[in-house]
Coordinates of C-alpha atoms in Angstrom, one line a residue:
X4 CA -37.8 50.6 -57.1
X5 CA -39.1 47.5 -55.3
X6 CA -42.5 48.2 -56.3
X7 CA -42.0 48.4 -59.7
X8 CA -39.6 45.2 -59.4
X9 CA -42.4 43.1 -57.6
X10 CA -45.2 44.1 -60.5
X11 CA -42.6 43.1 -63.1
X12 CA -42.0 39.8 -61.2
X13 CA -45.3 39.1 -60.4
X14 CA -46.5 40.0 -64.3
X15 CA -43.1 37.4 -65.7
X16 CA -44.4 34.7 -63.1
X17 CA -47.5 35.3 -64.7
X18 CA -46.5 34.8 -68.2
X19 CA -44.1 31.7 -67.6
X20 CA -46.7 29.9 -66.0
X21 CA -48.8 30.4 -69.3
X22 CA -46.3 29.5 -71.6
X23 CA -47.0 27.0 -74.0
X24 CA -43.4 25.5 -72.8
X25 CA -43.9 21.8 -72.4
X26 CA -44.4 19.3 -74.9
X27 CA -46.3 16.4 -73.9
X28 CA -46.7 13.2 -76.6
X29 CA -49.2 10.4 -75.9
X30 CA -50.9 8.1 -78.0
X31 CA -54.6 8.8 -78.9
X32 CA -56.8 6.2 -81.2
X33 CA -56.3 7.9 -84.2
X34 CA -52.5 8.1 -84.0
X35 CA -49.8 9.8 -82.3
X36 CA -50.7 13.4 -81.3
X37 CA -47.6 16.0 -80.0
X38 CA -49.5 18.9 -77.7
X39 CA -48.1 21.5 -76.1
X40 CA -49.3 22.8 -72.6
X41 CA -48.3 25.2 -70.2
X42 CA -47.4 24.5 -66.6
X43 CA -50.8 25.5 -65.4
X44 CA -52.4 23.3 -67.7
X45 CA -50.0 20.9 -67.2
X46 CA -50.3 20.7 -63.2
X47 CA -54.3 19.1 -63.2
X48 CA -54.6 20.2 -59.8
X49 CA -56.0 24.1 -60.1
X50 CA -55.2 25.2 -55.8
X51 CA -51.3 25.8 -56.6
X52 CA -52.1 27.8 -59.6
X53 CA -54.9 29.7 -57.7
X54 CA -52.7 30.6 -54.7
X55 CA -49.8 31.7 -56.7
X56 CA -52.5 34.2 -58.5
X57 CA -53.8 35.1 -55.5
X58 CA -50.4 36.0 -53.7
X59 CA -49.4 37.8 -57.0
X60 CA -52.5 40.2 -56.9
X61 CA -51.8 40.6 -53.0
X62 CA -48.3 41.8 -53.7
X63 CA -49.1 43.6 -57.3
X64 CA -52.1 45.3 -55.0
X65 CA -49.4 46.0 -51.9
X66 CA -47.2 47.6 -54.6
X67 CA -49.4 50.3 -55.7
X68 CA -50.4 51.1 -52.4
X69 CA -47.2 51.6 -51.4
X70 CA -46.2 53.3 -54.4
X71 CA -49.1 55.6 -53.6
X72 CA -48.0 56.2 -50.2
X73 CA -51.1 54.5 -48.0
X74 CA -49.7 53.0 -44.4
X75 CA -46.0 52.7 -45.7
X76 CA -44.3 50.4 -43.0
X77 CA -47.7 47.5 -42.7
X78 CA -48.0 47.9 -46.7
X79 CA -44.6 47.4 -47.0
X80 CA -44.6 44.5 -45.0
X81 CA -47.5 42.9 -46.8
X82 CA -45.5 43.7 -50.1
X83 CA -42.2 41.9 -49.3
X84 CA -44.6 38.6 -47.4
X85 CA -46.2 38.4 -51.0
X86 CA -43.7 38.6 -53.2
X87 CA -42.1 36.1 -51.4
X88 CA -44.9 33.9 -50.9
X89 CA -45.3 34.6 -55.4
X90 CA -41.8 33.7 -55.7
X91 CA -42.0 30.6 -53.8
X92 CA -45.4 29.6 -55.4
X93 CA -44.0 30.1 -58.9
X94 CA -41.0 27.5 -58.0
X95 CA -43.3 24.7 -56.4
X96 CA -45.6 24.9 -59.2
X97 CA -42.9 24.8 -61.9
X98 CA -41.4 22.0 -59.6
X99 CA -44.8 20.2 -59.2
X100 CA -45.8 20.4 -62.8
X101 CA -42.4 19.2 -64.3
X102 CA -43.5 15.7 -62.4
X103 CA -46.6 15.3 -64.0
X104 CA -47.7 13.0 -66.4
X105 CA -50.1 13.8 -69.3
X106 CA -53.2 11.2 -69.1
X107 CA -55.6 9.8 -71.6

């Protein structure tokens, strides 16, 4: 049940991230401009995006595994450290991002 819970996590923490959610408005020279961007887009610095993808894969990757069967204790292990370490990515990113200003 925690496998499948951790690929569903991992796949919603995915899909936030890539929402079109905030709106941004800045002034360009041909007039006011409203764009939307996501919080990946949003955050201008790429390395907090990149490690919350990378600990998603590492816990979607531990999930299988250990849906499979392969080395259930260490898997298991490795499962529960990612998802965490998603989970807490997902937050400082969201956290980060929110403080961000939109330059032009």
């Amino acid at each position: 049940m925690l496998n499948i819970l951790s690929i569903i996590a991992d796949i919603v923490y995915f899909a936030v991230l890539n929402l079109k959610i905030f709106t941004v408005k800045y002034m360009t020279p041909d007039g006011q401009v409203q764009m939307r961007v996501s919080p990946a887009q949003r955050l201008g610095v790429p390395g907090l995006y990149v490690l919350h993808l990378i600990c998603s894969v590492l816990s979607i990757v531990a999930s299988i595994l250990s849906m499979t069967g392969a080395a259930p204790g260490k898997i298991r292990a490795v499962q529960i450290a990612a998802l965490i370490a998603s989970t807490v990515t997902f937050i400082v990113v969201l956290a980060v991002s929110a403080g961000t200003n939109l330059k032009y």
